[in-house]
Amino acid sequence: IPSIYAAIPAQQIPFYDGCTRILGPEDESFFGDWMTYAMKSSSFHASETVEAMTWFDLPDAVEAAYDAPFPSRTYMAGIRTFPSLINEVPGTTQDAWVGLQNYQKPFLTIWASNDPGNLGSCELQQSFIDNVPGAVGKPHARLEEASHFLQDDQGEEIARRLVEFYRGNYMGGNFGEEVDSLEETCESDPNEDPRQYCEFLLAYQRNGALTAEVWGTQGLSNCPSGCLDEVDLDAVQSENGALVISLNGPRIWLPMGDAELPELGESRVFGGLEVRLLATIDLSPEDLASGGEAGLGDPYEEYLVYRNTVYQYPAGSEVYELRSPEGEIYTMQSVSLIIDPNQTVNDLSSLASRLNLPEGWTYQVRSLDEELILIADGEARVITDDLGNTYQRRTVEADDDNEGDDSDEGDPETQVGYEILQVLSPNEIITWMALDITQQEFDAIQLPQGWFKNQPREVDADSGFFTKSPSAAMEGEFVIEEHFGHIWRHVATITETSIQLDDEGLLSGNNITKFHTLQYNSGRTLSYIISPEGDRYLRVSRDAGRMSDTPTIPDTWQLVEEILSEDLIIPLPNPTLNIRADNEDSFQGPIPE
């Protein structure tokens, strides 16, 4: 069967002049030819359909992307059969049409003015405008230079119109009227602390679990009290479809250096306050039953906040910390004005006298000799005190009061990570890291062909974080999927395997694409291997079940150690060469001097 698109050039010809059809079929009879062609033609490619039904000529790379999921006829059952499903439509859409005729919520149509056949007709578009109540008075449009696949032809214009449409709906403007969100939002109050902020926690039930989204004013305004007092929490809860809303603030931000906050989503406006999505928190049914009060649990009870952040406390600044009976150190990150609106930063030096500390807990104030950095790689472990001040867990340290022990700190608690590998091809292996799993659960997973477990790894770094998934477009964006009953994050992609690095066969390597930063605290011992060319590779992890702590190193390589005199942050190169020794120690780099 010859191509039905042969007569349509790459730069599409006009089918309509306004609402007048000037070319193309008068009815839908051509659809039968399309069904037959899709099902039976010897040569069929997704790209030819998209190319023919777009106004503009598509670049070769875009056409190749459309064809990529269908490398041979074996993979085309879906797209070849899809057109024929029209035979099952008659009689099945009546209920949907009745529902649309009673649909009162805002309804917008954006039409392509050059979509061949009846699909592009003004009459079909007008039938929605006339029959759907929510369509009345909305800024409906027919886009020029747009065909059937109008998202490809006019994607940015569609997005712009949708943003205006949503702003008009959620910010009280008229539909079709240009609304500038900056004119609708509160600016910072110069008479209030510039470090002040507030957060709103919106609770939802998703996939059988309760979670709270944290929307905050950080980086946007200092949450002026005059604006905060005007926020109607019930209205915000209703507009955002939340089960419960809770105000967490105002608060005073303590880290004084540059803070790297996540860019997880668009900003919204809550009653005049512009906020953005910063994190999520798991909620319990008890939290929801009690109104979801911040979802933070009881004072001195640790909870998880899912975010990727870097907080800095400059050398010379004063920090305020809680220490648990087990030795965990929690550094204060914000001062709460919720319980005591008169609390100030100046009160923190003597805060211990106001706290009802549990047995074994201590409060300490210290001046930093060196910069302190708190990193949250996907999750932060946080607690509050009696007054609602928040603290983030830093490290697990040994008891400093042992007499005769000259060391300042013990080693951080060994962190064990769990990973599974999905082999798509020899040069594309996806690394998935578990967000929350135990050794027993990891051992119980039964993997099908094409999946493998990476042995449990002990992480050398005191902390570290991935800034995004390898395929992500922006910082803070991660691909998260459920596999085998657990949630995993895409953190790396192996692009080349089994690279032999020495004549003795002791070291082998893989090239890995990832965006990974490591932090080592002062006093830590770093282990490197150095290649004959002088390249340094840092040991980043070890096999939790290794038989030997000492790898066998080729004669032409060196194994060296270095004790840090100050905190060190190391962004690994991308791509990075991951070297495995005979005892499964993992070294990555090269690392610059």
Coordinates of C-alpha atoms in Angstrom, one line a residue:
I1 CA 0.0 0.0 0.0
P2 CA 1.6 3.3 -1.0
S3 CA 2.1 6.0 1.6
I4 CA -1.0 8.1 2.2
Y5 CA 1.3 11.0 3.1
A6 CA 3.2 11.2 -0.1
A7 CA 1.3 14.3 -1.3
I8 CA 1.9 16.2 1.9
P9 CA 5.2 18.2 1.9
A10 CA 7.4 18.7 5.0
Q11 CA 6.1 22.3 5.2
Q12 CA 2.4 21.6 5.3
I13 CA 0.1 23.2 2.8
P14 CA -3.0 25.1 4.0
F15 CA -6.2 23.1 4.4
Y16 CA -8.3 25.9 5.9
D17 CA -8.6 29.7 5.3
G18 CA -10.1 30.7 8.6
C19 CA -13.1 28.5 8.9
T20 CA -13.4 27.8 5.2
R21 CA -12.1 24.5 4.0
I22 CA -9.9 25.0 0.9
L23 CA -8.4 21.5 0.6
G24 CA -8.9 18.0 2.0
P25 CA -11.7 15.6 2.5
E26 CA -15.2 16.9 3.1
D27 CA -16.0 14.1 5.6
E28 CA -14.2 11.4 7.5
S29 CA -14.1 8.8 4.8
F30 CA -10.4 9.0 4.5
F31 CA -10.1 7.5 8.0
G32 CA -10.8 4.0 6.6
D33 CA -7.8 4.4 4.3
W34 CA -5.7 5.5 7.3
M35 CA -6.8 2.4 9.3
T36 CA -5.9 0.1 6.4
Y37 CA -2.6 1.8 5.8
A38 CA -1.6 1.7 9.5
M39 CA -2.5 -2.0 9.8
K40 CA -1.1 -3.4 6.5
S41 CA 1.5 -1.2 4.9
S42 CA 4.9 -2.8 4.5
S43 CA 6.7 0.3 5.5
F44 CA 5.3 2.2 8.5
H45 CA 7.0 4.8 10.7
A46 CA 5.6 6.9 13.5
S47 CA 7.7 9.9 12.3
E48 CA 6.0 10.0 8.9
T49 CA 2.6 10.4 10.6
V50 CA 3.8 13.2 12.9
E51 CA 5.7 14.9 10.1
A52 CA 2.7 14.9 7.8
M53 CA 0.3 16.2 10.5
T54 CA 2.5 19.1 11.7
W55 CA 2.6 22.5 10.0
F56 CA 6.4 22.9 10.3
D57 CA 9.1 20.5 9.0
L58 CA 10.3 18.5 11.9
P59 CA 14.1 18.2 12.5
D60 CA 15.7 14.8 11.7
A61 CA 16.5 14.3 15.4
V62 CA 12.9 14.8 16.4
E63 CA 11.7 12.3 13.8
A64 CA 14.3 9.8 15.0
A65 CA 13.0 10.3 18.6
Y66 CA 9.4 9.4 17.5
D67 CA 10.7 6.3 15.8
A68 CA 13.0 5.2 18.6
P69 CA 10.4 3.2 20.6
F70 CA 9.5 1.2 17.4
P71 CA 12.8 -0.2 16.0
S72 CA 11.0 -3.0 14.0
R73 CA 7.6 -4.3 13.1
T74 CA 7.6 -6.5 16.2
Y75 CA 7.2 -3.4 18.4
M76 CA 4.4 -1.8 16.3
A77 CA 1.3 -3.7 17.4
G78 CA 0.0 -0.8 19.4
I79 CA 0.4 2.0 16.9
R80 CA -0.7 -0.1 14.0
T81 CA -3.9 -1.2 15.8
F82 CA -4.7 2.1 17.4
P83 CA -6.5 3.7 14.5
S84 CA -8.8 0.6 14.1
L85 CA -10.1 1.1 17.7
I86 CA -12.4 3.8 16.2
N87 CA -14.6 0.9 15.3
E88 CA -15.3 0.4 19.0
V89 CA -16.2 4.1 19.7
P90 CA -19.8 4.4 18.4
G91 CA -22.3 4.3 21.3
T92 CA -19.6 4.3 24.0
T93 CA -19.0 8.1 24.2
Q94 CA -22.6 9.2 24.9
D95 CA -22.2 9.1 28.7
A96 CA -19.0 11.2 28.4
W97 CA -20.8 13.8 26.2
V98 CA -23.7 14.0 28.7
G99 CA -21.1 14.6 31.4
L100 CA -19.5 17.4 29.5
Q101 CA -22.8 19.0 28.9
N102 CA -23.1 19.4 32.7
Y103 CA -19.5 20.3 33.3
Q104 CA -19.4 23.7 35.2
K105 CA -15.7 24.0 35.9
P106 CA -13.4 26.1 33.7
F107 CA -13.1 24.6 30.2
L108 CA -10.8 25.8 27.5
T109 CA -10.4 24.8 23.9
I110 CA -7.2 25.5 21.9
W111 CA -7.6 24.3 18.3
A112 CA -5.3 23.9 15.4
S113 CA -6.5 25.9 12.4
N114 CA -4.9 23.6 9.8
D115 CA -5.9 20.1 11.1
P116 CA -7.2 18.3 8.0
G117 CA -10.8 17.1 7.8
N118 CA -13.6 17.7 10.3
L119 CA -11.2 17.6 13.2
G120 CA -9.9 21.0 12.3
S121 CA -13.3 22.6 11.6
C122 CA -14.6 25.6 13.4
E123 CA -17.9 23.7 13.7
L124 CA -16.4 20.9 15.8
Q125 CA -14.6 23.4 18.1
Q126 CA -17.8 25.5 18.5
S127 CA -19.8 22.4 19.5
F128 CA -17.7 22.2 22.7
I129 CA -17.9 25.9 23.3
D130 CA -21.7 25.9 22.9
N131 CA -22.4 22.7 24.9
V132 CA -20.0 22.7 27.8
P133 CA -21.2 25.2 30.5
G134 CA -17.7 25.8 31.8
A135 CA -16.6 27.0 28.4
V136 CA -18.7 30.2 28.5
G137 CA -16.6 33.3 28.3
K138 CA -13.2 31.6 28.2
P139 CA -10.4 32.6 25.8
H140 CA -10.8 29.9 23.2
A141 CA -8.3 30.0 20.4
R142 CA -7.5 28.7 16.9
L143 CA -3.8 28.7 16.5
E144 CA -2.3 29.5 13.1
E145 CA 0.6 27.5 11.7
A146 CA -0.6 24.5 13.7
S147 CA -1.8 21.1 12.5
H148 CA -3.2 17.9 14.1
F149 CA -0.1 17.6 16.4
L150 CA -0.4 21.1 17.6
Q151 CA 1.8 20.6 20.6
D152 CA 4.7 20.0 18.3
D153 CA 3.9 23.1 16.2
Q154 CA 2.9 25.6 19.0
G155 CA 4.1 24.1 22.3
E156 CA 5.3 27.3 23.8
E157 CA 2.2 29.2 22.8
I158 CA -0.1 26.5 24.2
A159 CA 1.8 26.6 27.5
R160 CA 1.6 30.4 27.6
R161 CA -2.2 30.4 27.1
L162 CA -2.6 27.7 29.7
V163 CA -0.6 29.6 32.3
E164 CA -2.8 32.7 31.7
F165 CA -5.9 30.4 32.0
Y166 CA -4.7 28.9 35.3
R167 CA -3.7 32.3 36.7
G168 CA -7.1 33.7 35.9
N169 CA -8.8 30.8 37.6
Y170 CA -6.8 30.6 40.8
M171 CA -5.9 34.2 41.3
G172 CA -9.3 35.8 40.8
G173 CA -8.6 37.4 37.4
N174 CA -10.8 37.4 34.3
F175 CA -10.2 34.7 31.8
G176 CA -8.2 35.9 28.9
E177 CA -6.9 38.9 30.9
E178 CA -3.2 39.1 31.3
V179 CA -2.4 38.6 34.9
D180 CA 1.0 39.4 36.4
S181 CA 1.5 37.2 39.4
L182 CA 4.2 39.6 40.8
E183 CA 1.7 42.4 41.0
E184 CA -0.6 40.1 43.0
T185 CA 1.9 39.0 45.6
C186 CA 3.3 40.6 48.8
E187 CA 6.8 42.0 48.9
S188 CA 9.1 41.6 51.8
D189 CA 8.5 44.0 54.7
P190 CA 11.8 45.9 55.4
N191 CA 10.7 46.4 59.1
E192 CA 10.7 42.6 59.7
D193 CA 13.6 40.2 60.0
P194 CA 14.9 39.5 56.4
R195 CA 15.5 35.8 57.5
Q196 CA 11.8 35.3 58.3
Y197 CA 9.8 32.8 56.3
C198 CA 6.7 30.7 56.7
E199 CA 5.5 27.4 55.3
F200 CA 2.2 25.8 54.5
L201 CA 1.8 22.0 54.7
L202 CA -0.9 20.5 52.4
A203 CA -1.9 16.9 53.2
Y204 CA -3.0 14.5 50.5
Q205 CA -3.7 10.7 50.3
R206 CA -1.8 9.3 47.3
N207 CA -1.3 5.6 46.4
G208 CA -2.6 4.6 49.7
A209 CA -0.2 6.7 51.7
L210 CA -0.6 10.1 53.5
T211 CA 1.9 12.8 52.6
A212 CA 2.3 16.5 53.1
E213 CA 3.7 18.9 50.5
V214 CA 5.7 21.8 52.1
W215 CA 5.2 25.1 50.3
G216 CA 7.4 27.9 51.6
T217 CA 8.2 31.6 51.1
Q218 CA 12.0 31.0 51.3
G219 CA 13.8 32.9 48.6
L220 CA 10.6 34.8 47.6
S221 CA 9.7 37.0 50.6
N222 CA 10.1 37.3 54.4
C223 CA 6.4 36.4 54.9
P224 CA 5.3 39.8 56.2
S225 CA 2.9 39.4 59.1
G226 CA 0.4 41.8 57.4
C227 CA 0.1 39.4 54.5
L228 CA 0.2 36.2 56.5
D229 CA -2.7 37.5 58.7
E230 CA -4.8 37.9 55.5
V231 CA -4.3 34.3 54.3
D232 CA -7.6 32.3 54.4
L233 CA -6.3 28.8 55.2
D234 CA -9.7 27.2 54.4
A235 CA -9.7 28.8 51.0
V236 CA -6.2 27.7 50.2
Q237 CA -7.0 24.1 51.3
S238 CA -10.1 24.0 49.1
E239 CA -8.4 25.6 46.0
N240 CA -5.5 23.0 46.2
G241 CA -7.7 20.0 47.0
A242 CA -5.9 19.2 50.2
L243 CA -7.3 17.0 53.0
V244 CA -5.8 19.2 55.7
I245 CA -3.7 22.4 55.7
S246 CA -1.3 23.5 58.5
L247 CA 0.6 26.7 58.9
N248 CA 4.3 26.2 59.9
G249 CA 5.5 29.6 60.7
P250 CA 6.5 32.3 60.9
R251 CA 10.1 31.2 61.5
I252 CA 13.6 32.7 61.4
W253 CA 16.2 31.1 59.2
L254 CA 19.6 30.5 60.8
P255 CA 22.1 29.2 58.2
M256 CA 23.9 32.4 57.2
G257 CA 25.8 31.3 54.1
D258 CA 24.4 30.6 50.7
A259 CA 21.6 28.0 50.9
E260 CA 20.9 25.7 48.0
L261 CA 17.1 25.2 47.9
P262 CA 15.5 22.7 45.6
E263 CA 13.7 23.8 42.5
L264 CA 10.9 21.2 42.6
G265 CA 8.0 22.9 41.0
E266 CA 6.2 26.1 40.0
S267 CA 5.3 28.8 42.5
R268 CA 1.8 29.4 43.7
V269 CA 0.1 32.2 45.5
F270 CA -1.6 31.6 48.8
G271 CA -3.7 34.6 49.7
G272 CA -1.1 37.1 48.4
L273 CA 2.0 35.1 49.6
E274 CA 4.0 33.6 46.8
V275 CA 5.3 30.1 47.8
R276 CA 7.0 27.3 46.1
L277 CA 7.2 23.5 46.7
L278 CA 10.3 22.7 48.8
A279 CA 9.8 19.2 50.3
T280 CA 7.4 16.4 51.3
I281 CA 6.8 14.8 54.6
D282 CA 5.2 11.4 55.4
L283 CA 2.1 11.7 57.6
S284 CA 0.5 9.2 60.0
P285 CA -3.3 8.7 60.4
E286 CA -2.8 10.3 63.8
D287 CA -1.4 13.4 62.2
L288 CA -4.4 13.7 60.0
A289 CA -6.8 13.0 62.8
S290 CA -5.3 15.8 64.9
G291 CA -5.5 18.3 62.0
G292 CA -2.2 17.6 60.5
E293 CA -0.4 20.1 62.8
A294 CA 2.8 20.5 60.7
G295 CA 3.1 16.7 60.6
L296 CA 6.3 17.0 62.6
G297 CA 5.6 14.6 65.4
D298 CA 6.3 15.2 69.1
P299 CA 9.3 17.3 70.4
Y300 CA 12.6 15.4 70.2
E301 CA 11.0 12.7 67.9
E302 CA 12.9 12.3 64.6
Y303 CA 11.0 12.5 61.4
L304 CA 11.9 12.5 57.7
V305 CA 11.7 15.4 55.3
Y306 CA 12.2 14.5 51.6
R307 CA 14.4 17.2 50.0
N308 CA 17.7 17.9 48.4
T309 CA 19.4 20.9 50.2
V310 CA 22.7 22.3 51.2
Y311 CA 22.8 24.6 54.3
Q312 CA 25.9 26.6 55.2
Y313 CA 27.0 28.0 58.5
P314 CA 30.1 30.3 58.0
A315 CA 33.2 30.0 60.2
G316 CA 32.9 32.3 63.2
S317 CA 29.2 32.0 63.5
E318 CA 27.4 30.6 66.5
V319 CA 25.4 27.4 66.2
Y320 CA 22.9 25.8 68.6
E321 CA 22.7 22.0 68.8
L322 CA 20.9 19.2 70.6
R323 CA 22.7 16.0 71.4
S324 CA 20.7 12.7 71.9
P325 CA 21.7 10.0 74.4
E326 CA 22.9 8.0 71.5
G327 CA 25.3 10.7 70.4
E328 CA 23.4 12.1 67.4
I329 CA 24.0 15.8 66.8
Y330 CA 21.1 18.0 65.6
T331 CA 22.0 21.6 64.4
M332 CA 19.3 24.2 64.7
Q333 CA 18.1 25.5 61.3
S334 CA 15.1 27.7 62.2
V335 CA 13.7 29.6 65.2
S336 CA 10.0 29.2 65.6
L337 CA 7.7 32.1 66.3
I338 CA 4.6 29.9 66.5
I339 CA 4.6 28.9 70.2
D340 CA 6.4 32.0 71.4
P341 CA 6.0 34.9 69.0
N342 CA 8.5 36.9 71.0
Q343 CA 11.4 34.5 70.7
T344 CA 14.5 36.0 69.1
V345 CA 17.8 34.7 67.9
N346 CA 19.4 36.5 70.9
D347 CA 17.5 34.2 73.2
L348 CA 19.2 31.0 71.8
S349 CA 22.4 31.2 73.9
S350 CA 20.4 30.6 77.1
L351 CA 17.7 28.4 75.5
A352 CA 18.6 25.4 77.6
S353 CA 17.0 26.9 80.7
R354 CA 13.6 27.1 78.8
L355 CA 13.7 23.6 77.3
N356 CA 12.2 20.5 79.0
L357 CA 14.9 18.2 77.7
P358 CA 14.3 14.4 77.9
E359 CA 16.6 12.4 80.0
G360 CA 20.1 12.1 78.4
W361 CA 19.6 15.0 76.0
T362 CA 21.8 18.1 76.1
Y363 CA 21.7 21.5 74.5
Q364 CA 25.0 23.2 73.5
V365 CA 26.2 26.4 72.0
R366 CA 29.4 26.7 70.1
S367 CA 31.3 29.0 67.8
L368 CA 32.5 27.5 64.6
D369 CA 36.2 27.4 63.8
E370 CA 35.4 26.2 60.3
E371 CA 32.5 26.4 58.0
L372 CA 29.7 23.8 58.7
I373 CA 27.7 22.4 55.9
L374 CA 24.5 20.4 56.3
I375 CA 23.6 18.3 53.3
A376 CA 20.3 16.5 52.7
D377 CA 20.6 14.0 49.9
G378 CA 16.9 13.1 49.2
E379 CA 16.0 13.1 52.9
A380 CA 16.8 15.1 56.0
R381 CA 16.3 13.8 59.6
V382 CA 14.7 16.6 61.6
I383 CA 13.5 17.1 65.1
T384 CA 11.8 20.0 67.0
D385 CA 12.2 21.2 70.6
D386 CA 9.6 22.3 73.1
L387 CA 9.2 25.7 71.4
G388 CA 9.0 24.3 67.9
N389 CA 12.5 25.2 66.8
T390 CA 13.7 22.8 64.1
Y391 CA 17.1 21.0 64.0
Q392 CA 18.6 18.8 61.2
R393 CA 20.7 15.8 62.1
R394 CA 24.4 16.2 61.3
T395 CA 26.5 13.2 62.3
V396 CA 26.6 10.4 64.8
E397 CA 29.6 11.1 67.0
A398 CA 31.4 9.2 69.7
D399 CA 31.3 10.3 73.4
D400 CA 33.6 13.3 73.7
D401 CA 34.0 12.9 77.5
N402 CA 36.2 9.8 77.5
E403 CA 39.2 10.7 79.7
G404 CA 42.5 10.0 78.0
D405 CA 41.1 10.2 74.5
D406 CA 42.7 13.0 72.6
S407 CA 40.4 12.6 69.5
D408 CA 37.8 15.3 69.0
E409 CA 35.3 13.1 67.3
G410 CA 34.6 9.5 66.4
D411 CA 33.8 8.2 62.9
P412 CA 30.3 8.8 61.6
E413 CA 28.0 5.9 61.7
T414 CA 28.6 3.6 58.7
Q415 CA 25.9 4.1 56.0
V416 CA 24.8 1.1 53.9
G417 CA 23.1 1.8 50.6
Y418 CA 21.0 -0.7 48.6
E419 CA 20.9 -0.6 44.8
I420 CA 19.5 -2.7 42.0
L421 CA 20.7 -2.6 38.4
Q422 CA 18.4 -2.7 35.3
V423 CA 20.3 -3.9 32.2
L424 CA 18.7 -2.3 29.1
S425 CA 21.8 -3.1 27.0
P426 CA 25.5 -3.7 27.6
N427 CA 26.1 0.1 27.4
E428 CA 23.0 1.2 29.3
I429 CA 22.5 -0.1 32.8
I430 CA 20.2 1.9 35.1
T431 CA 21.2 2.2 38.8
W432 CA 18.2 2.5 41.1
M433 CA 18.8 3.4 44.8
A434 CA 16.3 2.4 47.4
L435 CA 14.7 5.3 49.3
D436 CA 13.7 3.3 52.3
I437 CA 14.5 -0.4 52.6
T438 CA 16.0 -2.8 55.2
Q439 CA 18.6 -5.5 54.7
Q440 CA 15.9 -8.1 55.2
E441 CA 13.6 -6.6 52.6
F442 CA 16.5 -6.2 50.2
D443 CA 17.5 -9.8 50.6
A444 CA 13.9 -10.9 50.0
I445 CA 13.6 -9.3 46.6
Q446 CA 13.4 -11.8 43.7
L447 CA 14.7 -10.2 40.5
P448 CA 13.7 -11.3 37.0
Q449 CA 16.1 -11.7 34.1
G450 CA 17.8 -8.4 33.3
W451 CA 17.9 -7.1 36.8
F452 CA 20.7 -7.6 39.4
K453 CA 21.4 -6.6 42.9
N454 CA 24.5 -4.5 43.7
Q455 CA 26.0 -5.8 46.9
P456 CA 25.2 -3.7 49.9
R457 CA 27.7 -0.8 50.0
E458 CA 29.3 0.9 53.0
V459 CA 29.6 4.6 52.1
D460 CA 32.9 6.3 53.0
A461 CA 31.7 9.9 52.8
D462 CA 30.2 11.6 55.9
S463 CA 27.3 12.7 53.6
G464 CA 26.6 13.2 50.0
F465 CA 23.9 14.0 47.5
F466 CA 22.8 13.5 44.0
T467 CA 21.6 16.7 42.4
K468 CA 19.4 15.1 39.7
S469 CA 18.8 11.9 37.7
P470 CA 21.1 11.5 34.7
S471 CA 18.1 12.1 32.3
A472 CA 16.7 15.1 34.3
A473 CA 16.6 18.5 32.7
M474 CA 17.1 20.6 35.8
E475 CA 18.7 20.4 39.3
G476 CA 16.6 18.7 41.9
E477 CA 14.6 16.6 39.4
F478 CA 14.6 12.9 39.9
V479 CA 13.1 9.9 38.2
I480 CA 11.4 7.9 41.0
E481 CA 9.6 4.6 40.3
E482 CA 8.2 1.6 42.2
H483 CA 9.9 -1.7 41.5
F484 CA 9.3 -5.0 43.3
G485 CA 7.2 -3.4 46.1
H486 CA 9.7 -0.6 46.9
I487 CA 10.4 3.0 45.8
W488 CA 13.7 3.6 44.0
R489 CA 15.4 6.7 42.6
H490 CA 17.4 6.7 39.3
V491 CA 20.8 8.0 40.4
A492 CA 23.2 6.8 37.8
T493 CA 23.5 5.2 34.3
I494 CA 26.4 2.9 33.5
T495 CA 27.4 3.6 29.9
E496 CA 30.5 1.4 29.5
T497 CA 31.5 -1.8 31.3
S498 CA 34.4 -4.1 31.9
I499 CA 37.2 -1.6 31.2
Q500 CA 40.5 -3.3 31.9
L501 CA 42.9 -0.9 33.6
D502 CA 46.1 -2.9 34.2
D503 CA 47.9 -5.8 32.7
E504 CA 47.5 -7.9 35.9
G505 CA 43.7 -7.8 35.7
L506 CA 43.4 -6.5 39.3
L507 CA 41.4 -3.4 38.4
S508 CA 38.4 -3.0 36.2
G509 CA 36.2 0.0 35.5
N510 CA 32.9 1.2 34.3
N511 CA 32.0 4.7 33.0
I512 CA 29.0 6.1 34.8
T513 CA 26.9 9.2 34.1
K514 CA 25.7 10.8 37.3
F515 CA 25.5 14.1 39.2
H516 CA 27.0 13.3 42.6
T517 CA 28.7 15.4 45.3
L518 CA 30.4 14.0 48.4
Q519 CA 31.3 15.7 51.8
Y520 CA 34.0 14.6 54.2
N521 CA 34.4 16.1 57.6
S522 CA 37.6 17.4 59.1
G523 CA 39.7 14.6 60.6
R524 CA 38.5 11.9 58.1
T525 CA 41.0 9.7 56.4
L526 CA 40.6 9.6 52.6
S527 CA 41.9 6.6 50.5
Y528 CA 43.0 7.1 46.9
I529 CA 44.5 5.0 44.2
I530 CA 46.8 6.8 41.8
S531 CA 47.2 5.6 38.2
P532 CA 50.6 5.4 36.4
E533 CA 49.5 8.7 34.6
G534 CA 49.0 10.4 38.0
D535 CA 45.2 10.4 38.0
R536 CA 43.7 10.2 41.5
Y537 CA 40.6 8.1 42.2
L538 CA 38.9 8.5 45.6
R539 CA 37.5 5.5 47.4
V540 CA 33.8 6.1 47.8
S541 CA 32.3 2.8 49.1
R542 CA 33.2 -0.7 50.1
D543 CA 31.4 -4.1 49.9
A544 CA 29.6 -4.5 53.2
G545 CA 30.4 -8.2 53.1
R546 CA 34.1 -8.0 52.0
M547 CA 36.5 -10.6 53.1
S548 CA 39.5 -8.2 53.1
D549 CA 40.0 -4.5 54.0
T550 CA 43.1 -4.2 51.8
P551 CA 42.7 -4.3 48.0
T552 CA 45.5 -5.8 45.9
I553 CA 47.0 -2.9 43.8
P554 CA 48.9 -3.4 40.6
D555 CA 52.7 -2.6 40.8
T556 CA 52.3 0.5 38.6
W557 CA 49.5 2.0 40.7
Q558 CA 49.7 3.5 44.2
L559 CA 47.4 3.3 47.2
V560 CA 47.7 6.4 49.4
E561 CA 45.8 7.9 52.4
E562 CA 45.3 11.5 53.4
I563 CA 43.9 12.9 56.7
L564 CA 41.7 16.0 56.2
S565 CA 42.6 19.1 58.1
E566 CA 39.3 20.8 57.1
D567 CA 35.9 19.8 55.7
L568 CA 36.0 18.9 52.1
I569 CA 33.2 18.9 49.4
I570 CA 34.0 16.9 46.2
P571 CA 31.8 17.1 43.2
L572 CA 32.6 13.9 41.2
P573 CA 33.2 14.3 37.5
N574 CA 30.5 13.5 35.1
P575 CA 31.0 11.0 33.6
T576 CA 33.0 9.4 36.3
L577 CA 35.2 6.3 36.0
N578 CA 34.2 3.8 38.7
I579 CA 37.1 1.4 39.5
R580 CA 36.6 -1.9 41.4
A581 CA 39.4 -3.6 43.2
D582 CA 39.6 -7.3 43.9
N583 CA 38.0 -6.8 47.4
E584 CA 35.1 -4.8 45.7
D585 CA 36.3 -1.4 47.0
S586 CA 35.0 1.2 44.7
F587 CA 37.2 4.2 43.6
Q588 CA 35.8 7.0 41.5
G589 CA 37.3 10.0 39.6
P590 CA 39.6 11.3 38.4
I591 CA 39.7 13.8 41.3
P592 CA 41.7 17.0 40.8
E593 CA 44.4 17.9 43.3

